[in-house]
Coordinates of C-alpha atoms and ligand atoms in Angstrom, one line a residue:
M1 CA 0.0 0.0 0.0
L2 CA 1.5 3.4 -1.0
N3 CA 1.5 6.0 1.6
E4 CA 1.1 9.7 1.0
Q5 CA 4.4 10.4 2.6
S6 CA 6.4 8.3 0.1
I7 CA 4.5 10.0 -2.8
K8 CA 5.3 13.4 -1.3
E9 CA 9.0 12.5 -1.1
L10 CA 9.0 11.3 -4.7
K11 CA 7.4 14.5 -5.8
A12 CA 10.0 16.6 -3.9
N13 CA 12.8 14.6 -5.5
L14 CA 11.8 14.9 -9.2
R15 CA 12.5 17.8 -11.4
G16 CA 9.9 16.8 -14.0
G17 CA 6.9 16.3 -11.7
V18 CA 4.5 13.5 -10.7
I19 CA 0.9 13.2 -12.0
E20 CA -1.7 11.5 -9.9
P21 CA -5.3 10.4 -10.8
H22 CA -6.8 13.5 -9.1
D23 CA -4.5 15.9 -11.0
R24 CA -5.7 18.0 -13.9
G25 CA -4.0 16.7 -17.0
Y26 CA -4.0 13.1 -15.7
D27 CA -6.3 11.9 -18.5
D28 CA -4.2 13.5 -21.2
A29 CA -1.0 12.1 -19.6
R30 CA -2.3 8.5 -19.6
K31 CA -3.4 8.6 -23.2
V32 CA -1.3 6.5 -25.6
Y33 CA -1.2 6.6 -29.4
N34 CA -3.6 3.6 -29.7
A35 CA -7.0 4.8 -28.4
M36 CA -8.1 1.2 -27.9
I37 CA -5.8 1.2 -24.8
H38 CA -7.2 2.7 -21.6
R39 CA -5.0 2.2 -18.5
R40 CA -5.0 4.1 -15.2
P41 CA -1.6 4.2 -13.6
R42 CA -1.3 5.2 -9.9
L43 CA 1.5 7.7 -10.7
I44 CA 3.1 9.1 -13.8
A45 CA 6.6 10.4 -13.3
R46 CA 7.5 12.9 -16.0
C47 CA 11.3 12.4 -15.9
A48 CA 13.3 15.4 -16.8
D49 CA 16.8 13.9 -16.5
V50 CA 18.7 10.7 -15.4
A51 CA 18.4 11.6 -11.7
D52 CA 14.6 11.6 -12.1
V53 CA 14.7 8.2 -13.8
I54 CA 17.0 6.7 -11.0
Q55 CA 14.7 8.0 -8.3
S56 CA 11.6 6.6 -10.1
V57 CA 13.2 3.2 -10.7
N58 CA 14.2 3.0 -7.0
F59 CA 10.7 4.1 -5.9
A60 CA 9.0 1.4 -8.0
R61 CA 11.3 -1.3 -6.8
E62 CA 11.1 -0.3 -3.1
Q63 CA 7.3 0.1 -3.2
S64 CA 6.8 -3.1 -5.2
L65 CA 4.9 -1.1 -7.8
L66 CA 4.3 -2.3 -11.3
L67 CA 6.6 -0.2 -13.6
A68 CA 6.0 0.9 -17.2
I69 CA 8.4 2.9 -19.3
R70 CA 7.1 5.2 -21.9
S71 CA 9.0 6.9 -24.7
G72 CA 6.8 7.8 -27.7
G73 CA 3.7 5.9 -26.4
H74 CA 3.2 4.3 -29.9
N75 CA 3.3 0.6 -28.8
A76 CA 0.2 -1.1 -30.3
G77 CA -0.3 -3.2 -27.2
G78 CA 0.0 -0.2 -24.9
L79 CA 3.2 -1.4 -23.3
G80 CA 4.2 2.2 -22.5
I81 CA 1.5 2.4 -19.8
C82 CA 0.1 0.2 -17.0
D83 CA -2.8 0.0 -14.6
D84 CA -2.2 0.9 -10.9
G85 CA 1.6 1.2 -11.2
L86 CA 4.2 3.8 -11.9
V87 CA 4.9 5.1 -15.4
I88 CA 8.3 6.5 -16.2
D89 CA 7.4 9.0 -18.9
L90 CA 10.6 10.0 -20.7
A91 CA 8.9 12.6 -23.0
P92 CA 10.5 15.6 -21.2
M93 CA 14.0 14.1 -22.0
K94 CA 14.0 15.5 -25.6
Y95 CA 17.4 16.6 -26.5
T96 CA 19.6 15.9 -29.5
R97 CA 23.3 16.5 -30.1
V98 CA 24.7 16.0 -33.6
D99 CA 28.4 15.7 -34.0
P100 CA 28.9 16.2 -37.8
A101 CA 32.7 15.5 -37.5
T102 CA 32.2 11.9 -36.2
R103 CA 28.8 11.6 -37.9
T104 CA 27.0 10.6 -34.7
V105 CA 23.9 11.8 -32.9
T106 CA 23.1 11.4 -29.2
V107 CA 19.4 11.6 -28.4
G108 CA 17.4 11.7 -25.1
G109 CA 15.1 8.8 -24.3
G110 CA 12.0 10.9 -24.9
C111 CA 12.7 11.9 -28.5
T112 CA 10.5 10.9 -31.4
W113 CA 12.1 10.1 -34.8
G114 CA 10.8 13.5 -36.0
D115 CA 13.0 15.2 -33.4
V116 CA 16.0 13.2 -34.6
D117 CA 15.4 13.8 -38.3
H118 CA 15.0 17.5 -37.6
A119 CA 18.3 17.6 -35.8
T120 CA 20.3 15.6 -38.4
H121 CA 18.8 16.8 -41.7
V122 CA 20.4 20.2 -41.6
F123 CA 23.7 18.4 -41.8
G124 CA 22.6 16.2 -44.7
L125 CA 22.7 13.2 -42.3
A126 CA 20.3 10.6 -41.2
T127 CA 20.1 7.2 -39.4
P128 CA 17.6 4.4 -40.1
S129 CA 14.3 4.7 -38.3
G130 CA 10.7 3.8 -39.2
I131 CA 8.0 5.2 -41.5
I132 CA 6.1 7.6 -39.1
S133 CA 7.9 10.5 -37.5
T134 CA 5.8 10.5 -34.3
T135 CA 7.1 7.0 -33.2
G136 CA 9.3 7.0 -30.1
V137 CA 13.1 6.4 -30.5
G138 CA 13.0 4.3 -27.4
G139 CA 10.6 1.5 -28.2
L140 CA 11.4 1.4 -31.9
T141 CA 15.1 1.1 -31.3
L142 CA 15.0 -1.4 -28.5
G143 CA 12.8 -3.7 -30.6
G144 CA 15.0 -3.5 -33.7
G145 CA 13.8 -0.7 -36.0
I146 CA 12.6 -1.3 -39.6
G147 CA 12.2 1.5 -42.1
Y148 CA 13.1 3.1 -45.4
L149 CA 16.8 2.8 -44.9
T150 CA 16.9 -0.8 -43.7
R151 CA 18.1 -2.4 -46.9
R152 CA 20.9 0.2 -47.3
F153 CA 22.1 0.6 -43.7
G154 CA 20.5 -2.1 -41.7
L155 CA 18.1 -2.0 -38.8
T156 CA 18.1 0.9 -36.4
I157 CA 20.0 -1.3 -33.8
D158 CA 22.7 -2.0 -36.4
N159 CA 23.4 1.8 -36.2
L160 CA 23.3 2.0 -32.4
L161 CA 26.8 2.8 -31.1
S162 CA 26.0 3.1 -27.4
A163 CA 23.2 3.7 -24.9
D164 CA 23.0 5.0 -21.3
A165 CA 20.7 3.0 -19.0
V166 CA 19.3 2.9 -15.5
L167 CA 19.2 -0.7 -14.3
A168 CA 16.7 -2.3 -12.0
N169 CA 18.9 -1.7 -8.9
G170 CA 19.1 2.0 -9.7
T171 CA 22.7 2.0 -11.0
F172 CA 23.5 4.0 -14.2
V173 CA 25.6 2.3 -16.8
K174 CA 26.8 2.7 -20.4
A175 CA 26.2 -0.2 -22.9
S176 CA 28.4 -0.4 -26.0
A177 CA 30.7 -2.8 -27.7
D178 CA 33.3 -2.1 -25.1
E179 CA 31.3 -1.5 -21.9
N180 CA 28.8 -4.0 -20.7
P181 CA 28.8 -5.7 -24.1
D182 CA 26.2 -8.3 -22.9
L183 CA 23.8 -5.6 -22.1
F184 CA 24.5 -3.9 -25.4
W185 CA 23.8 -7.2 -27.2
A186 CA 20.5 -7.6 -25.3
I187 CA 19.1 -4.1 -25.8
R188 CA 19.6 -4.4 -29.6
G189 CA 16.3 -6.2 -30.1
G190 CA 15.4 -7.4 -26.6
G191 CA 13.1 -4.4 -25.9
G192 CA 12.8 -2.6 -22.6
N193 CA 13.6 -5.7 -20.5
F194 CA 16.9 -4.7 -19.2
G195 CA 16.7 -1.1 -18.0
V196 CA 15.5 2.4 -18.8
V197 CA 17.5 3.7 -21.6
T198 CA 18.0 7.4 -21.0
S199 CA 20.0 8.2 -24.2
F200 CA 21.0 6.6 -27.4
T201 CA 24.0 7.3 -29.7
F202 CA 23.6 6.5 -33.3
K203 CA 25.9 6.4 -36.4
L204 CA 24.8 8.8 -39.1
H205 CA 24.9 8.5 -42.9
Q206 CA 25.1 11.0 -45.7
I207 CA 21.4 11.0 -46.6
D208 CA 19.8 14.3 -47.6
M209 CA 17.3 13.8 -50.5
I210 CA 15.5 10.5 -51.1
Y211 CA 13.8 9.5 -54.3
G212 CA 10.6 7.9 -53.0
G213 CA 6.9 7.9 -52.4
P214 CA 3.9 5.6 -53.2
M215 CA 3.2 4.0 -56.6
L216 CA -0.3 2.5 -56.6
Y217 CA -2.1 0.0 -58.9
E218 CA -5.6 -1.4 -59.4
L219 CA -6.5 -4.2 -57.0
S220 CA -7.2 -6.4 -60.0
E221 CA -3.4 -6.3 -60.7
T222 CA -2.5 -7.5 -57.2
A223 CA -1.4 -11.0 -58.0
D224 CA 0.9 -9.8 -60.9
M225 CA 2.2 -7.0 -58.8
M226 CA 3.1 -9.2 -55.8
K227 CA 4.9 -11.8 -57.9
W228 CA 6.9 -9.1 -59.7
Y229 CA 7.6 -7.3 -56.4
R230 CA 8.8 -10.4 -54.5
D231 CA 11.3 -11.2 -57.2
L232 CA 12.4 -7.6 -57.5
I233 CA 13.1 -7.2 -53.8
L234 CA 15.2 -10.4 -53.7
A235 CA 17.5 -9.0 -56.4
A236 CA 17.3 -5.3 -55.7
P237 CA 20.4 -3.2 -54.9
D238 CA 20.6 -2.2 -51.2
D239 CA 19.9 1.4 -52.2
L240 CA 16.4 0.5 -53.2
N241 CA 13.7 0.0 -50.6
G242 CA 10.0 -0.5 -51.1
F243 CA 7.4 -1.9 -48.9
F244 CA 4.3 -3.5 -50.4
A245 CA 0.9 -2.2 -49.1
F246 CA -2.8 -2.4 -49.5
L247 CA -4.5 0.9 -48.8
T248 CA -7.4 3.1 -49.4
V249 CA -6.6 6.4 -51.2
P250 CA -7.5 9.2 -48.7
P251 CA -10.3 11.6 -49.9
A252 CA -8.2 14.7 -49.9
P253 CA -5.6 16.6 -51.9
P254 CA -3.0 15.9 -53.2
F255 CA -4.7 12.7 -54.3
P256 CA -6.7 13.0 -57.6
E257 CA -10.5 13.0 -57.0
H258 CA -11.2 10.0 -59.2
L259 CA -9.1 7.9 -56.8
H260 CA -10.6 9.1 -53.6
M261 CA -11.6 6.2 -51.2
K262 CA -10.4 3.7 -53.9
K263 CA -8.8 0.5 -52.5
M264 CA -5.5 -0.1 -54.2
C265 CA -2.3 -2.1 -53.9
G266 CA 1.2 -0.7 -54.4
V267 CA 4.7 -0.1 -53.1
V268 CA 6.0 2.8 -51.1
W269 CA 9.5 3.3 -52.6
A270 CA 12.6 4.9 -51.1
Y271 CA 15.7 5.0 -53.2
A272 CA 18.6 6.2 -51.1
G273 CA 21.3 6.2 -53.8
A274 CA 22.6 9.0 -56.0
L275 CA 19.7 11.1 -57.2
T276 CA 21.3 11.3 -60.6
K277 CA 20.8 7.6 -61.0
A278 CA 17.2 7.5 -59.7
E279 CA 15.3 7.8 -63.0
E280 CA 17.4 5.0 -64.4
I281 CA 16.7 2.8 -61.4
F282 CA 13.0 3.4 -61.7
Q283 CA 12.9 2.9 -65.5
P284 CA 12.2 -0.8 -65.3
I285 CA 9.8 -0.3 -62.3
R286 CA 7.7 2.1 -64.4
A287 CA 8.0 -0.1 -67.4
F288 CA 6.6 -3.1 -65.6
K289 CA 3.1 -1.6 -65.4
K290 CA 1.6 1.9 -65.6
A291 CA 0.7 2.9 -62.1
G292 CA -2.7 4.4 -61.3
L293 CA -0.9 6.9 -59.1
D294 CA 2.8 7.6 -59.2
F295 CA 3.9 10.0 -56.5
V296 CA 7.5 8.9 -56.6
G297 CA 10.1 11.6 -56.9
P298 CA 12.9 13.5 -55.1
L299 CA 12.0 14.7 -51.6
P300 CA 13.9 15.6 -48.4
Q301 CA 14.4 12.6 -46.1
P302 CA 12.3 14.1 -43.2
A303 CA 9.4 14.7 -45.7
L304 CA 9.4 11.0 -46.6
Q305 CA 9.6 10.1 -42.9
S306 CA 6.5 12.1 -42.1
M307 CA 4.5 11.5 -45.2
F308 CA 1.9 9.3 -43.4
D309 CA 1.8 11.3 -40.1
A310 CA -1.4 13.2 -41.1
L311 CA -3.2 10.1 -42.1
Y312 CA -2.4 8.4 -38.8
P313 CA -2.7 11.0 -36.0
P314 CA -2.8 9.8 -32.4
G315 CA -6.2 8.7 -31.1
L316 CA -7.2 6.0 -33.7
Q317 CA -8.2 2.5 -32.7
W318 CA -5.5 0.0 -33.7
Y319 CA -5.3 -3.8 -33.8
W320 CA -2.3 -5.6 -35.2
R321 CA -1.1 -9.1 -36.2
A322 CA 2.4 -9.8 -37.6
D323 CA 4.8 -12.5 -38.8
F324 CA 8.2 -12.7 -40.4
V325 CA 8.1 -14.0 -44.0
N326 CA 10.8 -15.8 -46.0
E327 CA 8.8 -16.5 -49.2
I328 CA 5.6 -15.2 -50.7
N329 CA 4.3 -18.2 -52.7
D330 CA 1.3 -18.2 -55.0
Q331 CA -1.1 -19.6 -52.3
A332 CA -0.1 -16.8 -50.0
I333 CA -0.6 -14.3 -52.8
A334 CA -4.2 -15.7 -53.3
Q335 CA -4.9 -15.0 -49.6
H336 CA -3.4 -11.5 -49.9
V337 CA -5.7 -10.8 -52.9
R338 CA -8.7 -12.0 -50.9
F339 CA -8.1 -10.0 -47.7
G340 CA -6.4 -7.0 -49.4
S341 CA -9.5 -6.5 -51.5
A342 CA -11.6 -6.4 -48.3
L343 CA -9.9 -3.7 -46.2
P344 CA -12.5 -3.0 -43.5
S345 CA -11.9 0.7 -43.2
M346 CA -10.1 3.6 -44.8
H347 CA -7.1 3.4 -42.4
S348 CA -6.7 -0.4 -42.4
T349 CA -3.7 -1.7 -44.2
M350 CA -1.2 -4.5 -44.7
H351 CA 2.5 -3.8 -45.1
L352 CA 5.3 -6.1 -46.1
Y353 CA 8.6 -4.4 -45.1
P354 CA 11.8 -5.8 -46.7
I355 CA 14.5 -6.7 -44.2
N356 CA 17.0 -8.2 -46.5
G357 CA 20.0 -6.3 -47.9
A358 CA 22.3 -4.7 -45.2
A359 CA 20.1 -6.0 -42.3
S360 CA 20.6 -9.6 -43.4
R361 CA 24.4 -9.3 -43.4
V362 CA 24.5 -9.1 -39.6
G363 CA 24.9 -12.4 -37.9
K364 CA 21.7 -13.9 -36.2
N365 CA 23.6 -14.2 -32.9
D366 CA 25.4 -10.8 -33.1
T367 CA 22.4 -9.0 -31.6
A368 CA 19.3 -10.2 -29.9
W369 CA 17.4 -9.8 -33.2
N370 CA 17.3 -13.4 -34.5
Y371 CA 15.5 -13.3 -37.8
R372 CA 18.3 -12.1 -40.0
D373 CA 17.4 -14.5 -42.7
A374 CA 13.8 -13.4 -43.0
I375 CA 13.0 -11.3 -46.2
W376 CA 10.0 -9.4 -44.9
A377 CA 8.3 -8.3 -41.7
Q378 CA 4.6 -8.6 -42.5
V379 CA 1.9 -6.7 -40.5
M380 CA -1.9 -6.5 -40.9
V381 CA -3.5 -3.6 -39.1
G382 CA -7.1 -2.9 -38.6
V383 CA -7.5 0.8 -37.9
D384 CA -10.4 3.1 -37.6
P385 CA -11.3 6.3 -35.6
D386 CA -14.6 4.9 -34.4
P387 CA -14.6 2.2 -31.6
A388 CA -17.9 1.1 -32.9
N389 CA -16.0 -0.5 -35.8
N390 CA -13.5 -2.4 -33.7
E391 CA -15.2 -5.7 -34.0
K392 CA -15.1 -5.4 -37.8
T393 CA -11.4 -4.3 -38.0
I394 CA -10.2 -6.9 -35.4
S395 CA -12.1 -9.7 -37.1
W396 CA -10.6 -8.8 -40.5
T397 CA -7.1 -8.5 -39.0
K398 CA -7.3 -11.9 -37.2
S399 CA -8.8 -13.7 -40.2
Y400 CA -6.1 -12.2 -42.5
Y401 CA -3.4 -13.2 -40.1
N402 CA -4.7 -16.7 -39.7
A403 CA -4.9 -17.2 -43.4
L404 CA -1.3 -16.1 -44.0
H405 CA 0.4 -17.5 -40.8
P406 CA 0.9 -21.0 -42.3
Y407 CA 3.1 -19.4 -45.0
S408 CA 5.2 -17.4 -42.5
A409 CA 8.6 -18.0 -41.0
G410 CA 7.4 -18.5 -37.4
G411 CA 8.2 -15.5 -35.2
A412 CA 7.3 -11.9 -35.6
Y413 CA 8.9 -8.5 -35.3
V414 CA 8.6 -7.9 -31.6
N415 CA 7.4 -4.3 -32.1
F416 CA 4.5 -5.5 -34.2
L417 CA 3.3 -8.0 -31.5
M418 CA 0.2 -6.9 -29.6
G419 CA 0.6 -7.0 -25.8
D420 CA -1.3 -10.3 -25.4
E421 CA 0.3 -12.9 -27.7
G422 CA 1.9 -15.0 -25.0
V423 CA 5.4 -16.2 -24.1
E424 CA 5.6 -18.8 -26.9
R425 CA 5.4 -16.0 -29.5
V426 CA 8.1 -14.1 -27.7
K427 CA 10.3 -17.3 -27.7
A428 CA 9.6 -17.9 -31.4
T429 CA 10.7 -14.4 -32.2
Y430 CA 14.0 -14.7 -30.4
G431 CA 14.7 -18.2 -31.6
D432 CA 18.1 -19.5 -30.4
N433 CA 18.9 -16.1 -28.8
Y434 CA 16.2 -16.6 -26.2
E435 CA 18.4 -18.5 -23.7
Q436 CA 21.1 -15.9 -23.9
L437 CA 18.4 -13.2 -23.3
V438 CA 17.2 -15.1 -20.2
A439 CA 20.8 -15.3 -18.9
I440 CA 21.2 -11.5 -19.3
K441 CA 17.8 -10.9 -17.8
N442 CA 18.9 -13.0 -14.8
K443 CA 22.0 -10.8 -14.4
Y444 CA 20.4 -7.4 -14.9
D445 CA 16.8 -7.8 -13.7
P446 CA 16.4 -11.0 -11.8
D447 CA 13.2 -9.8 -10.1
N448 CA 11.6 -8.8 -13.4
L449 CA 11.0 -5.2 -12.4
F450 CA 10.9 -4.4 -16.2
R451 CA 8.1 -6.6 -17.3
V452 CA 5.6 -4.3 -19.0
N453 CA 7.0 -5.3 -22.4
Q454 CA 7.4 -8.5 -24.5
N455 CA 8.7 -10.1 -21.5
I456 CA 11.9 -12.2 -21.2
K457 CA 11.1 -14.0 -18.0
P458 CA 14.1 -14.4 -15.6
T459 CA 14.7 -17.9 -14.2
K460 CA 16.8 -16.9 -11.2
K461 CA 15.7 -14.5 -8.5
K462 CA 18.3 -12.2 -6.9
S463 CA 18.2 -14.6 -3.9
G464 CA 19.5 -17.3 -6.2
T465 CA 16.2 -19.2 -6.2
V466 CA 15.6 -20.9 -9.6
V467 CA 12.1 -20.3 -11.0
S468 CA 10.6 -22.0 -14.0
A469 CA 10.6 -20.0 -17.2
Ligands
FAD1 C1 1.8 4.2 -36.6 C2 2.9 3.3 -36.2 C3 3.9 3.2 -37.1 C4 5.0 2.3 -36.8 N1 6.0 2.2 -37.8 C5 7.1 1.5 -37.5 C6 8.1 1.4 -38.4 O1 8.1 1.9 -39.5 N2 9.2 0.6 -38.0 C7 9.3 0.0 -36.8 O2 10.3 -0.7 -36.6 N3 8.3 0.0 -36.0 C8 7.2 0.8 -36.2 N4 6.1 0.8 -35.4 C9 6.2 0.0 -34.2 C10 7.0 0.7 -33.1 O3 8.3 0.4 -33.3 C11 6.5 0.2 -31.7 O4 5.2 0.5 -31.5 C12 7.4 0.8 -30.6 O5 7.1 0.1 -29.4 C13 7.1 2.3 -30.4 O6 8.0 2.8 -29.6 P1 7.6 4.0 -28.6 O7 8.8 4.4 -27.8 O8 6.8 5.0 -29.3 O9 6.6 3.2 -27.7 P2 6.2 3.1 -26.1 O10 4.8 2.7 -26.1 O11 6.6 4.4 -25.4 O12 7.1 2.0 -25.6 C14 7.1 0.7 -26.1 C15 7.9 -0.3 -25.4 O13 9.2 0.0 -25.4 C16 9.7 0.2 -24.0 N5 10.5 1.4 -24.0 C17 10.3 2.5 -24.7 N6 11.3 3.4 -24.5 C18 12.2 2.8 -23.6 C19 13.4 3.2 -23.0 N7 13.9 4.4 -23.3 N8 14.0 2.4 -22.2 C20 13.5 1.1 -22.0 N9 12.3 0.7 -22.5 C21 11.7 1.5 -23.3 C22 8.5 0.3 -23.2 O14 8.7 -0.1 -21.9 C23 7.5 -0.5 -23.9 O15 7.6 -1.8 -23.5 C24 5.1 1.7 -35.6 C25 4.0 1.8 -34.7 C26 2.9 2.7 -35.0 C27 1.8 2.8 -34.0

């Protein structure tokens, strides 16, 4: 039972402030990106610096409070928030420091990818992230990080040079190839299981303009398109990225009126090579079939990163299902045609993100991310603003997933799992890295303080007692 005195002390010790259920602003502070999630934490610690994080971790441990860590609050399963416990909200820790000489950027644990792109783009530099700029650096990075630059520069974790973290016992450590290398291995894909990461340092690359955007086709062309796309991605140069999607054309400019609300299939391209070569690279793509909509052209990297932000503002209802995919065979394509033609709402979609190229040249045991041999990360998302449509979007997502799962590689990208998929899915995702993750969890968080995540369950408590996994 929490006593008022201990809460008073926590409040006095934090620079960033503590929000309680009776405070004005509590309902805003507990909202996460997915409006399907409603949780009511006992306390929200708005951490302004590392000292605030240390005090909050110590408080949760000493008071035996459930602890959630929130960076961007984008997690589909709502893993950035919890009922009745303490939320460490890192949003106030938004700082960036670019060093153009060493081509690195250090970012606070509360940054979004939009914050990072803003800071690096003026130097003509970028690091691989995702496809929506409002996503948090924290969750996306710790789970792996798939985006437009994956085929050229690898996953986000492949560009992580070091991280600062507060551990379960309240100590502050650095994780890098040289310092605490086991922790550094685990946080590159193992999620928030091992500590609160207060800052990340990434390698930057010379990326200024990208030649990219959506190219969309009639649904009747889906089967041909998918067959052509799967073969193209297997042989494409690393510079060329393109995720396959089913979508509904939004009823607003800049989309032509005759396409408004039309369901289509297509590829969102991102060519990160020399702009002078782009037209040549796209010549065979354009020659394959005339697209019904071709918005592919040169644009600044942050413009591509935020292209879908307006379509997906916070506050929609989201339900996801995902798998890794090695091969898209003709039977799988038949199921894609069936479900892709039946998108249940304007915002619902299916994406196949390529993760071959540079990401596949890192060893499967070199980081916690195990599926280095998968070619795509597949995700079906039922999305709608209106909760009254949840049954329809969830049912479509589940049926689509069930129809495609038999053709998948087994595990799923950990950041595309919902919160409720069970330990077997987590084990399948980490494959033969799971045991090593458990060993590192036993070392750094034996009492499982950090468990509001895709949890790696420790098997040894601090006392040395062995517990079953
Ligand atoms: C619209 C949308 C688009 C997306 N697009 C992509 C994409 O293109 N590529 C991609 O790879 N993923 C994508 N994702 C998935 C995304 O990576 C995950 O949802 C991720 O969890 C979001 O991170 P966050 O910090 O915003 O989430 P939060 O909800 O804040 O946190 C998610 C999890 O990470 C942990 N965590 C977060 N920060 C820290 C930290 N600093 N220290 C320790 N633990 C921490 C939390 O405890 C929680 O378990 C997308 C998600 C959405 C909703």
